[in-house]
Coordinates of C-alpha atoms in Angstrom, one line a residue:
Chain A
X1 CA 10.7 -14.9 39.5
X2 CA 10.6 -18.6 39.2
X3 CA 13.4 -18.9 41.8
X4 CA 11.1 -17.7 44.5
X5 CA 8.9 -20.8 44.4
X6 CA 11.1 -23.5 43.0
X7 CA 10.0 -26.2 45.3
X8 CA 6.3 -25.6 45.4
X9 CA 4.6 -28.2 43.3
X10 CA 1.7 -27.4 41.0
X11 CA -1.6 -28.3 42.6
X12 CA -2.2 -31.9 41.9
X13 CA -5.0 -32.9 39.6
X14 CA -7.1 -35.7 40.9
X15 CA -5.1 -38.7 39.7
X16 CA -6.7 -41.5 37.8
X17 CA -6.8 -44.7 39.9
X18 CA -4.1 -47.3 39.4
X19 CA -6.5 -49.7 37.7
X20 CA -6.9 -50.6 34.1
X21 CA -9.6 -49.2 31.9
X22 CA -10.7 -52.7 30.8
X23 CA -13.0 -54.2 33.5
X24 CA -11.5 -57.2 35.1
X25 CA -13.0 -60.5 35.3
X26 CA -11.6 -63.4 37.2
X27 CA -8.7 -64.0 34.9
X28 CA -5.7 -61.7 34.5
X29 CA -4.7 -59.4 37.2
X30 CA -3.5 -55.9 36.5
X31 CA 0.0 -57.2 36.9
X32 CA -0.5 -59.0 33.5
X33 CA -0.2 -55.6 31.9
X34 CA 3.4 -55.6 32.7
X35 CA 3.9 -58.4 30.2
X36 CA 3.1 -55.9 27.4
X37 CA 6.0 -53.7 28.7
X38 CA 8.5 -56.4 28.6
X39 CA 9.8 -56.0 25.0
X40 CA 9.9 -52.2 25.3
X41 CA 11.6 -52.1 28.6
X42 CA 14.1 -54.8 27.7
X43 CA 15.1 -52.9 24.5
X44 CA 15.3 -49.7 26.4
X45 CA 17.6 -51.3 29.0
X46 CA 20.0 -52.6 26.4
X47 CA 20.1 -49.7 24.0
X48 CA 19.7 -46.8 26.3
X49 CA 20.1 -47.4 30.0
X50 CA 23.1 -49.7 30.1
X51 CA 25.1 -47.6 27.5
X52 CA 24.2 -44.4 29.4
X53 CA 25.5 -45.8 32.8
X54 CA 28.5 -47.3 31.0
X55 CA 29.3 -43.9 29.4
X56 CA 29.1 -42.2 32.8
X57 CA 31.5 -44.8 34.2
X58 CA 33.8 -44.4 31.3
X59 CA 34.1 -40.7 32.2
X60 CA 36.1 -41.8 35.2
X61 CA 38.5 -44.0 33.2
X62 CA 41.3 -43.8 30.8
X63 CA 40.5 -46.0 27.8
X64 CA 41.9 -46.2 24.3
X65 CA 39.3 -48.8 23.2
X66 CA 41.6 -51.9 23.3
X67 CA 42.9 -52.9 26.7
X68 CA 40.4 -52.7 29.6
X69 CA 39.5 -49.2 30.8
X70 CA 41.7 -48.0 33.7
X71 CA 40.0 -46.2 36.6
X72 CA 41.5 -42.7 37.1
X73 CA 38.9 -41.0 39.3
X74 CA 38.2 -37.4 38.5
X75 CA 41.2 -36.8 36.3
X76 CA 39.1 -36.4 33.1
X77 CA 36.8 -34.0 34.8
X78 CA 39.7 -31.9 36.1
X79 CA 41.1 -31.8 32.6
X80 CA 37.7 -30.9 31.2
X81 CA 37.3 -27.8 33.3
X82 CA 40.8 -26.6 32.3
X83 CA 40.3 -27.4 28.6
X84 CA 40.0 -24.3 26.5
X85 CA 38.7 -26.3 23.5
X86 CA 35.8 -27.6 25.7
X87 CA 34.9 -24.1 26.8
X88 CA 35.1 -22.9 23.2
X89 CA 32.7 -25.6 22.2
X90 CA 30.2 -24.5 24.8
X91 CA 30.6 -20.8 23.7
X92 CA 29.8 -22.0 20.2
X93 CA 26.8 -23.8 21.6
X94 CA 25.4 -20.5 22.8
X95 CA 25.7 -19.2 19.2
X96 CA 23.9 -22.4 18.1
X97 CA 21.1 -21.4 20.5
X98 CA 20.9 -17.9 19.1
X99 CA 20.6 -19.4 15.6
X100 CA 18.2 -22.2 16.4
X101 CA 16.1 -20.8 19.2
X102 CA 16.2 -17.0 19.6
X103 CA 16.2 -15.8 16.0
X104 CA 13.7 -18.5 14.7
X105 CA 11.3 -18.0 17.7
X106 CA 11.2 -14.2 17.5
X107 CA 11.0 -14.2 13.7
X108 CA 8.6 -17.1 13.8
X109 CA 6.3 -15.2 16.1
X110 CA 6.2 -12.2 13.8
X111 CA 5.8 -14.3 10.6
X112 CA 3.1 -16.5 12.1
X113 CA 1.1 -13.5 13.3
X114 CA 1.5 -11.7 9.9
X115 CA 0.5 -14.9 8.0
X116 CA -2.4 -15.7 10.2
X117 CA -3.8 -12.3 11.2
X118 CA -3.2 -10.4 8.1
X119 CA -2.4 -12.4 5.0
X120 CA -4.8 -15.3 5.9
X121 CA -7.6 -12.8 6.5
X122 CA -7.1 -10.3 3.8
X123 CA -5.4 -12.2 1.0
X124 CA -6.9 -15.6 1.6
X125 CA -6.0 -18.7 3.4
X126 CA -4.3 -20.3 0.4
X127 CA -1.7 -17.6 0.1
X128 CA -0.9 -18.0 3.8
X129 CA -0.7 -21.8 3.6
X130 CA 1.5 -21.7 0.6
X131 CA 3.9 -19.3 2.3
X132 CA 3.9 -21.4 5.4
X133 CA 4.8 -24.5 3.4
X134 CA 7.7 -22.7 1.8
X135 CA 9.0 -21.5 5.1
X136 CA 8.8 -25.1 6.3
X137 CA 10.6 -26.7 3.3
X138 CA 14.2 -26.8 4.8
X139 CA 12.9 -28.5 7.9
X140 CA 12.2 -31.7 6.0
X141 CA 15.8 -32.1 4.9
X142 CA 18.3 -34.3 6.7
X143 CA 20.3 -31.6 8.5
X144 CA 23.6 -32.8 7.0
X145 CA 22.1 -32.4 3.5
X146 CA 20.9 -28.9 4.4
X147 CA 24.5 -28.2 5.4
X148 CA 25.7 -29.4 2.0
X149 CA 23.2 -27.2 0.1
X150 CA 24.3 -24.1 1.9
X151 CA 27.9 -25.2 1.8
X152 CA 27.7 -25.5 -2.0
X153 CA 26.6 -21.9 -2.2
X154 CA 29.5 -20.8 0.1
X155 CA 32.2 -22.7 -1.7
X156 CA 35.4 -20.7 -1.7
X157 CA 36.4 -21.0 -5.4
X158 CA 33.6 -20.5 -7.9
X159 CA 31.0 -20.7 -5.2
X160 CA 27.6 -19.2 -6.0
X161 CA 27.7 -16.4 -3.4
X162 CA 31.2 -15.3 -4.3
X163 CA 30.4 -15.4 -8.0
X164 CA 27.3 -13.4 -7.5
X165 CA 29.2 -10.8 -5.4
X166 CA 31.8 -10.4 -8.2
X167 CA 29.0 -10.2 -10.8
X168 CA 27.5 -7.2 -9.1
X169 CA 30.8 -5.5 -8.6
X170 CA 31.2 -6.4 -4.9
X171 CA 34.1 -8.8 -5.6
X172 CA 35.9 -7.3 -2.7
X173 CA 33.4 -8.9 -0.4
X174 CA 34.1 -12.3 -1.8
X175 CA 35.4 -14.5 1.0
X176 CA 36.3 -18.0 2.1
X177 CA 33.1 -18.1 4.2
X178 CA 33.5 -21.5 5.8
X179 CA 37.3 -21.4 5.9
X180 CA 38.1 -18.3 7.8
X181 CA 37.7 -18.0 11.5
X182 CA 35.8 -14.7 11.3
X183 CA 32.9 -16.0 9.2
X184 CA 32.8 -19.8 9.7
X185 CA 30.6 -19.7 12.8
X186 CA 28.3 -17.1 11.2
X187 CA 27.9 -19.3 8.1
X188 CA 26.9 -22.3 10.2
X189 CA 24.4 -20.1 12.0
X190 CA 22.9 -19.1 8.6
X191 CA 22.4 -22.8 7.8
X192 CA 20.6 -23.4 11.1
X193 CA 18.4 -20.3 10.9
X194 CA 17.4 -21.4 7.4
X195 CA 16.6 -24.9 8.6
X196 CA 14.8 -24.0 11.7
X197 CA 12.6 -21.0 10.9
X198 CA 9.7 -23.0 9.5
X199 CA 9.2 -25.0 12.7
X200 CA 8.0 -22.2 15.0
X201 CA 5.9 -20.7 12.2
X202 CA 3.9 -23.9 11.8
X203 CA 3.5 -24.5 15.5
X204 CA 2.6 -20.9 16.3
X205 CA 0.1 -20.6 13.4
X206 CA -1.7 -23.7 14.7
X207 CA -1.7 -22.2 18.2
X208 CA -3.2 -18.9 16.9
X209 CA -6.3 -20.7 15.9
X210 CA -7.1 -20.9 19.6
X211 CA -7.2 -17.2 20.0
X212 CA -10.7 -16.0 20.3
X213 CA -11.3 -13.3 17.6
X214 CA -13.7 -11.5 19.9
X215 CA -10.8 -10.7 22.3
X216 CA -9.1 -9.0 19.5
X217 CA -12.2 -7.0 18.5
X218 CA -12.7 -6.0 22.1
X219 CA -9.1 -4.8 22.3
X220 CA -9.4 -3.0 19.0
X221 CA -12.5 -1.1 20.3
X222 CA -10.5 -0.2 23.3
X223 CA -8.0 1.4 21.0
X224 CA -5.2 -1.1 21.3
X225 CA -2.9 -1.0 18.3
X226 CA -1.8 -4.1 16.4
X227 CA 1.5 -4.4 18.4
X228 CA -0.3 -4.0 21.7
X229 CA -2.8 -6.7 20.8
X230 CA 0.0 -8.9 19.7
X231 CA 2.1 -8.6 22.8
X232 CA -0.8 -8.6 25.3
X233 CA -3.1 -11.2 23.8
X234 CA -1.4 -13.4 21.3
X235 CA 1.8 -14.0 23.1
X236 CA 0.1 -14.8 26.4
X237 CA -2.3 -17.2 24.8
X238 CA 0.2 -19.2 22.8
X239 CA 2.7 -19.2 25.6
X240 CA 2.6 -23.0 26.0
X241 CA 3.7 -23.4 22.4
X242 CA 6.5 -20.8 22.9
X243 CA 7.7 -22.9 25.8
X244 CA 7.7 -26.1 23.8
X245 CA 9.4 -24.6 20.8
X246 CA 12.1 -23.0 22.9
X247 CA 12.7 -26.1 24.9
X248 CA 12.8 -28.5 22.0
X249 CA 14.9 -26.2 19.9
X250 CA 17.4 -25.5 22.7
X251 CA 18.0 -29.2 23.2
X252 CA 18.4 -29.6 19.4
X253 CA 20.8 -26.7 19.4
X254 CA 23.0 -28.3 22.1
X255 CA 23.1 -31.5 20.0
X256 CA 24.1 -30.0 16.6
X257 CA 26.4 -32.3 14.8
X258 CA 25.6 -32.9 11.1
X259 CA 26.3 -29.4 9.7
X260 CA 29.6 -29.1 11.6
X261 CA 30.7 -32.5 10.3
X262 CA 29.9 -31.8 6.7
X263 CA 30.9 -28.1 6.6
X264 CA 33.8 -27.3 8.9
X265 CA 34.8 -30.2 11.1
X266 CA 34.9 -27.8 14.0
X267 CA 37.5 -25.6 12.3
X268 CA 39.3 -23.4 11.5
X269 CA 41.0 -23.8 14.8
X270 CA 38.2 -24.4 17.2
X271 CA 36.0 -21.6 15.9
X272 CA 33.1 -23.9 15.1
X273 CA 33.8 -26.7 17.5
X274 CA 30.6 -28.0 19.3
X275 CA 30.5 -30.5 22.2
X276 CA 29.0 -33.3 20.2
X277 CA 31.6 -33.0 17.5
X278 CA 34.3 -32.7 20.1
X279 CA 33.1 -35.9 21.8
X280 CA 33.0 -37.7 18.4
X281 CA 36.6 -36.8 17.5
X282 CA 37.8 -37.9 21.0
X283 CA 36.0 -41.2 20.5
X284 CA 37.1 -42.1 17.0
X285 CA 40.0 -39.9 16.0
X286 CA 42.1 -39.4 19.2
X287 CA 40.9 -42.7 20.7
X288 CA 40.6 -40.9 24.0
X289 CA 37.4 -42.7 24.9
X290 CA 37.4 -41.8 28.5
X291 CA 37.7 -38.1 27.7
X292 CA 35.1 -38.3 25.0
X293 CA 32.7 -39.9 27.5
X294 CA 33.4 -37.1 29.9
X295 CA 32.4 -34.5 27.2
X296 CA 29.3 -36.5 26.3
X297 CA 28.3 -36.8 30.0
X298 CA 28.8 -33.1 30.6
X299 CA 26.5 -32.4 27.6
X300 CA 23.9 -34.9 28.9
X301 CA 23.9 -33.2 32.3
X302 CA 23.5 -29.8 30.7
X303 CA 20.5 -30.9 28.6
X304 CA 18.9 -32.4 31.7
X305 CA 19.4 -29.2 33.6
X306 CA 18.0 -27.1 30.8
X307 CA 14.9 -29.4 30.5
X308 CA 14.2 -29.2 34.2
X309 CA 14.6 -25.5 34.4
X310 CA 12.3 -25.0 31.4
X311 CA 9.6 -27.3 32.7
X312 CA 9.7 -25.7 36.2
X313 CA 9.5 -22.2 34.6
X314 CA 6.6 -23.3 32.6
X315 CA 4.8 -24.8 35.6
X316 CA 5.5 -21.5 37.5
X317 CA 4.1 -19.4 34.7
X318 CA 1.0 -21.5 34.4
X319 CA 0.4 -21.2 38.1
X320 CA 0.8 -17.5 38.1
X321 CA -1.6 -17.2 35.2
X322 CA -4.2 -19.3 37.1
X323 CA -3.8 -17.2 40.1
X324 CA -4.1 -14.0 38.1
X325 CA -7.4 -15.1 36.6
Chain B
X1 CA 10.2 -34.3 21.7
X2 CA 13.2 -32.7 20.2
X3 CA 12.8 -34.9 17.3
X4 CA 9.8 -32.9 16.4
X5 CA 12.1 -30.2 15.2
X6 CA 12.7 -32.5 12.3
X7 CA 9.1 -33.2 11.7
X8 CA 7.3 -33.0 8.4
X9 CA 4.9 -30.3 8.0
X10 CA 1.5 -30.7 8.2
X11 CA -0.6 -28.5 6.2
X12 CA -3.5 -27.9 8.2
X13 CA -6.7 -26.5 6.8
X14 CA -6.0 -23.0 5.7
X15 CA -6.7 -20.6 8.5
X16 CA -10.4 -20.0 8.5
X17 CA -11.4 -16.9 6.8
X18 CA -13.8 -15.0 9.0
X19 CA -15.7 -12.2 7.5
X20 CA -13.3 -11.4 4.8
X21 CA -12.8 -7.7 5.2
X22 CA -11.2 -6.6 2.0
X23 CA -9.9 -3.3 3.1
X24 CA -6.3 -3.8 2.1
X25 CA -4.1 -0.9 3.0
X26 CA -0.7 -0.1 1.6
X27 CA 0.7 -1.4 4.9
X28 CA -1.0 -4.8 4.2
X29 CA 0.6 -5.0 0.8
X30 CA 4.0 -4.1 2.2
X31 CA 3.7 -6.9 4.7
X32 CA 2.7 -9.3 2.0
X33 CA 5.7 -8.3 -0.1
X34 CA 7.9 -8.8 3.0
X35 CA 6.5 -12.3 3.7
X36 CA 7.0 -13.2 0.0
X37 CA 10.6 -12.0 0.1
X38 CA 11.3 -14.2 3.1
X39 CA 9.8 -17.1 1.2
X40 CA 11.9 -16.4 -1.8
X41 CA 15.0 -16.2 0.4
X42 CA 14.2 -19.6 1.9
X43 CA 13.5 -21.2 -1.5
X44 CA 16.5 -19.6 -3.2
X45 CA 19.1 -22.3 -2.2
X46 CA 16.8 -25.0 -3.5
X47 CA 16.4 -23.2 -6.8
X48 CA 20.2 -22.6 -7.1
X49 CA 20.9 -26.3 -6.5
X50 CA 18.2 -27.3 -9.0
X51 CA 19.4 -25.2 -11.9
X52 CA 23.1 -25.8 -11.4
X53 CA 22.8 -29.6 -11.2
X54 CA 21.9 -29.7 -14.9
X55 CA 24.9 -27.6 -16.1
X56 CA 28.3 -28.6 -17.3
X57 CA 31.2 -27.2 -15.3
X58 CA 32.1 -25.0 -18.3
X59 CA 28.5 -23.7 -18.6
X60 CA 28.7 -22.9 -14.9
X61 CA 31.9 -21.0 -15.2
X62 CA 30.8 -18.9 -18.2
X63 CA 27.2 -18.3 -17.2
X64 CA 27.6 -18.1 -13.4
X65 CA 25.3 -19.7 -10.9
X66 CA 22.2 -17.6 -11.7
X67 CA 21.8 -18.4 -15.4
X68 CA 19.6 -21.2 -16.6
X69 CA 21.6 -24.0 -18.1
X70 CA 22.3 -23.4 -21.8
X71 CA 21.8 -27.1 -22.5
X72 CA 20.5 -29.8 -20.2
X73 CA 23.5 -31.7 -18.9
X74 CA 23.0 -34.9 -17.0
X75 CA 26.6 -36.1 -16.7
X76 CA 27.0 -34.6 -13.2
X77 CA 24.0 -36.4 -11.8
X78 CA 24.8 -39.6 -13.7
X79 CA 28.4 -39.5 -12.5
X80 CA 27.4 -39.1 -8.9
X81 CA 24.6 -41.6 -9.2
X82 CA 27.0 -44.3 -10.3
X83 CA 29.8 -43.2 -8.1
X84 CA 27.8 -43.8 -4.9
X85 CA 25.6 -46.5 -6.4
X86 CA 22.6 -44.4 -5.5
X87 CA 19.9 -47.1 -5.9
X88 CA 21.7 -49.2 -3.3
X89 CA 21.8 -46.3 -0.9
X90 CA 18.2 -45.5 -1.5
X91 CA 17.3 -49.1 -0.8
X92 CA 19.4 -49.1 2.4
X93 CA 17.6 -46.0 3.6
X94 CA 14.1 -47.2 2.7
X95 CA 14.7 -50.6 4.3
X96 CA 16.2 -49.4 7.6
X97 CA 13.7 -46.5 7.9
X98 CA 10.8 -48.8 7.0
X99 CA 11.6 -51.6 9.4
X100 CA 12.3 -49.1 12.2
X101 CA 8.9 -47.3 11.6
X102 CA 7.0 -50.6 11.8
X103 CA 8.8 -52.0 14.8
X104 CA 8.8 -48.7 16.7
X105 CA 5.0 -48.3 16.2
X106 CA 4.5 -51.9 17.4
X107 CA 6.6 -51.4 20.5
X108 CA 4.9 -48.0 21.2
X109 CA 1.5 -49.7 21.0
X110 CA 2.4 -52.4 23.5
X111 CA 4.0 -49.9 25.9
X112 CA 1.2 -47.4 25.6
X113 CA -1.4 -50.2 26.2
X114 CA 0.2 -51.1 29.5
X115 CA 0.7 -47.5 30.5
X116 CA -2.4 -45.7 29.1
X117 CA -5.0 -48.5 29.2
X118 CA -3.6 -50.7 31.9
X119 CA -2.6 -47.8 34.1
X120 CA 0.1 -49.8 35.8
X121 CA 1.6 -48.5 39.0
X122 CA 4.6 -46.2 38.6
X123 CA 3.5 -45.2 35.1
X124 CA 4.6 -41.6 35.5
X125 CA 8.1 -42.7 36.2
X126 CA 8.1 -45.1 33.3
X127 CA 7.0 -42.3 31.0
X128 CA 9.8 -40.1 32.4
X129 CA 12.2 -43.0 31.6
X130 CA 11.1 -43.2 28.0
X131 CA 11.1 -39.4 27.6
X132 CA 14.7 -39.4 28.9
X133 CA 15.7 -41.9 26.2
X134 CA 14.4 -39.4 23.6
X135 CA 16.0 -36.3 25.0
X136 CA 19.5 -37.7 25.6
X137 CA 22.2 -36.7 23.2
X138 CA 23.2 -39.7 21.2
X139 CA 26.8 -39.1 22.0
X140 CA 26.1 -40.3 25.5
X141 CA 25.3 -43.7 24.1
X142 CA 27.6 -43.8 21.1
X143 CA 30.7 -45.4 22.3
X144 CA 29.2 -48.1 24.5
X145 CA 26.8 -49.0 21.7
X146 CA 29.7 -49.1 19.2
X147 CA 31.6 -51.4 21.6
X148 CA 28.6 -53.6 22.3
X149 CA 27.7 -54.1 18.6
X150 CA 31.3 -54.8 17.7
X151 CA 31.4 -57.5 20.4
X152 CA 28.3 -59.2 19.1
X153 CA 29.2 -58.8 15.5
X154 CA 26.5 -56.4 14.5
X155 CA 28.9 -53.5 13.8
X156 CA 28.6 -52.3 10.2
X157 CA 25.3 -54.1 9.9
X158 CA 22.0 -52.3 9.1
X159 CA 20.3 -54.3 12.0
X160 CA 22.4 -52.2 14.5
X161 CA 20.8 -49.1 13.2
X162 CA 17.4 -50.7 13.1
X163 CA 17.6 -51.8 16.8
X164 CA 18.9 -48.5 18.0
X165 CA 16.4 -46.3 16.2
X166 CA 13.5 -48.6 17.0
X167 CA 14.2 -47.9 20.7
X168 CA 14.8 -44.1 20.3
X169 CA 11.7 -43.6 18.1
X170 CA 9.4 -45.8 20.2
X171 CA 10.5 -43.8 23.3
X172 CA 8.8 -40.8 21.7
X173 CA 5.9 -43.0 20.5
X174 CA 5.3 -44.4 24.0
X175 CA 5.2 -40.9 25.4
X176 CA 2.7 -39.6 22.9
X177 CA 0.5 -42.7 22.6
X178 CA 0.3 -43.2 26.3
X179 CA -1.4 -39.9 26.7
X180 CA -3.7 -40.6 23.7
X181 CA -4.7 -44.0 25.2
X182 CA -5.2 -42.5 28.6
X183 CA -8.2 -40.7 27.2
X184 CA -9.6 -43.7 25.2
X185 CA -13.4 -44.0 25.5
X186 CA -13.9 -46.3 28.4
X187 CA -17.4 -47.4 27.2
X188 CA -15.9 -49.0 24.1
X189 CA -13.5 -51.1 26.2
X190 CA -16.2 -52.1 28.6
X191 CA -18.5 -53.1 25.9
X192 CA -15.8 -55.3 24.3
X193 CA -15.0 -56.9 27.6
X194 CA -18.7 -57.6 28.2
X195 CA -18.7 -59.4 24.9
X196 CA -16.0 -61.7 26.4
X197 CA -13.0 -60.3 24.5
X198 CA -9.6 -60.8 26.2
X199 CA -7.2 -58.0 26.6
X200 CA -5.1 -59.2 23.7
X201 CA -8.1 -59.3 21.4
X202 CA -9.3 -55.9 22.6
X203 CA -5.9 -54.4 21.9
X204 CA -5.7 -55.6 18.3
X205 CA -9.4 -55.7 17.4
X206 CA -10.6 -52.5 19.1
X207 CA -7.8 -50.2 20.2
X208 CA -5.5 -50.4 17.3
X209 CA -8.2 -50.0 14.6
X210 CA -9.7 -47.0 16.4
X211 CA -6.3 -45.3 16.9
X212 CA -5.2 -46.0 13.4
X213 CA -5.0 -42.3 12.3
X214 CA -2.5 -41.6 15.2
X215 CA -0.5 -44.7 14.4
X216 CA -0.1 -43.8 10.8
X217 CA 1.1 -40.4 11.6
X218 CA 3.6 -42.0 14.0
X219 CA 4.6 -44.4 11.3
X220 CA 5.4 -41.7 8.8
X221 CA 7.2 -39.5 11.3
X222 CA 9.4 -42.5 12.4
X223 CA 10.2 -43.3 8.8
X224 CA 11.3 -39.7 8.0
X225 CA 13.1 -39.1 11.3
X226 CA 15.1 -42.3 10.8
X227 CA 15.8 -41.4 7.2
X228 CA 17.3 -38.1 8.4
X229 CA 19.5 -39.5 11.1
X230 CA 23.1 -38.9 10.7
X231 CA 25.5 -39.4 13.7
X232 CA 24.7 -43.0 14.5
X233 CA 24.5 -44.3 10.8
X234 CA 27.8 -42.4 10.1
X235 CA 29.5 -44.2 13.0
X236 CA 28.0 -47.7 12.5
X237 CA 27.7 -48.1 8.8
X238 CA 31.4 -47.8 7.7
X239 CA 31.4 -49.9 4.6
X240 CA 30.1 -48.3 1.4
X241 CA 27.5 -50.9 0.7
X242 CA 25.6 -50.3 3.9
X243 CA 25.5 -46.5 4.0
X244 CA 22.3 -44.6 4.0
X245 CA 21.6 -41.7 1.6
X246 CA 22.6 -38.8 3.9
X247 CA 25.8 -40.6 5.0
X248 CA 26.8 -41.6 1.5
X249 CA 26.4 -38.1 0.2
X250 CA 28.2 -36.4 3.1
X251 CA 31.3 -38.6 3.1
X252 CA 32.0 -37.7 -0.5
X253 CA 31.9 -33.9 0.0
X254 CA 35.3 -32.3 -0.6
X255 CA 36.3 -35.3 -2.7
X256 CA 38.8 -34.3 -5.4
X257 CA 36.7 -35.8 -8.2
X258 CA 33.7 -33.7 -7.4
X259 CA 33.6 -30.7 -9.6
X260 CA 31.2 -27.8 -8.9
X261 CA 28.1 -29.0 -10.7
X262 CA 28.6 -32.7 -9.6
X263 CA 28.6 -31.4 -6.0
X264 CA 25.4 -29.5 -6.7
X265 CA 24.0 -32.7 -8.2
X266 CA 24.9 -34.6 -5.0
X267 CA 23.0 -32.1 -2.9
X268 CA 20.0 -32.4 -5.3
X269 CA 20.0 -36.2 -4.9
X270 CA 19.9 -35.7 -1.1
X271 CA 17.1 -33.3 -1.3
X272 CA 14.8 -35.1 -3.7
X273 CA 13.7 -38.1 -1.6
X274 CA 12.6 -35.9 1.3
X275 CA 10.9 -33.5 -1.1
X276 CA 8.9 -36.5 -2.4
X277 CA 7.9 -37.5 1.1
X278 CA 6.8 -34.0 1.7
X279 CA 4.6 -34.0 -1.3
X280 CA 3.1 -37.5 -0.7
X281 CA 2.5 -37.2 3.0
X282 CA 1.4 -33.6 3.2
X283 CA -2.2 -34.5 3.3
X284 CA -1.9 -37.6 5.5
X285 CA 0.0 -35.7 8.1
X286 CA -2.7 -33.2 8.8
X287 CA -2.4 -32.1 12.4
X288 CA 0.6 -34.3 13.0
X289 CA 3.3 -31.9 13.9
X290 CA 1.3 -30.0 16.4
X291 CA 0.0 -33.1 18.0
X292 CA 3.2 -33.7 19.9
X293 CA 3.9 -30.0 20.6
X294 CA 1.3 -29.5 23.3
X295 CA -0.2 -32.8 24.2

């Protein structure tokens, strides 16, 4: 029920005073610290702030990249809301969120708990560490390369998966996985689950070290089963990590580009089109810079909203917990 | 913080073994088997790529993807290696990622010194500003940057990539390091000031050496994150000679001359460098990934 208290701020912690930690002597006022920020802020202004504002401005223009942009008001935005391809790209983003957030987080919770609670304790920490490192392996790849690895397995002719299916007498199931509208999106999702799974496992296992074993033993004495302990104790203690993982992964899911570029280019049709790839093609293939900028701006707004909602929800949850204690 | 999703793992010390109770039930064994099956499933694509990169296309079509190569065949790898001029691409990636890592750490230190140690006014907003730079989708900057760098003649130049990623990575570094420096032991700073050291001296002689472990984790992360970047290098480095490893490999996919095992070899060449980082840095990066997760 976060909506009930959206505007109540978390109780403020006493703020550190606005003075430096290095004691001042006559020379050098605290304003001198600003000098240290000059290079960083100047770079930030040129590489991020100016392009960002410029991009928002471009969303109100028609521009093909050569002659000066022509101001056309809200036309791009009207076109955007009526654009089926744009809505298709956002529908696909929801599938990206399923593949990068929901499945990895749920599966990651279970795997982390199994590794930490059971395998780590009964079969030794080394086995647990080794399994964790294996789960994490795809995370280190450039995501475009991860796409190529899975794409190689899914090749239509003589691809590994189709060949294996034929080999075990299931040749009927062989399929042009990335090239047909019914399986292309699912194939991309497989790539993303594969890449993403290790991240929550590593984060959650580190978080689990915070759980006081005595809480568990007490719950066990009270007759709580493993699942009850897991949902009542574990999940509530590592909630901050769950928030961080879901937030960072949701943002990453909204930005997916590499696997789409290397595997399907948004096709067939618009069955795997995502906003970032859509904006990219508008910029550099259709030369509709104004419209591309509109898509990119819409994506930015969405990411900002998601971040704010998450951070508020987390603050609300923390407050509730403090009050409950 | 999103960038953390691409982070390198950090093998922490194995979960502590408390009172090893060795009552292993059948259920325990089943769960172990399940966990191992998941690990095999995840490792399987790597194994497939590995064994098939050393096969000739004929070997592949007779033995299928699961068989071990009948004879080690290096032509696929060699063909791709020469085709993309792999050493050149490796050097491009090492150079851009290396310069970005160093510059981004430097900028992060300067920013965090002002924010965390100097506690300048309005620091919360400045941190929000930097965080914003890190959360933004790169598409929202892409075209203006493309246009700007064309105008100043840095398009298709590695320095464009270096500048852009120095800013994006240092935005994260500023965010993380500011909170680290915010809790820096004040006594140390006071003692140094009492000895007559200036701020500049204190920064380089006291703060940087003491925070070196954090800085080296940042350095490694920045290197690997920049290595793995795709969209902006793809857009900015159009000529073959400037491309980075992931871009060079990606643009050749689907090429007519790439037979099945050469394609596999191309994927293997993309995987190997990051695998090497993983092995080298695994120890150095202890605690790294979780450091940013919950500050």
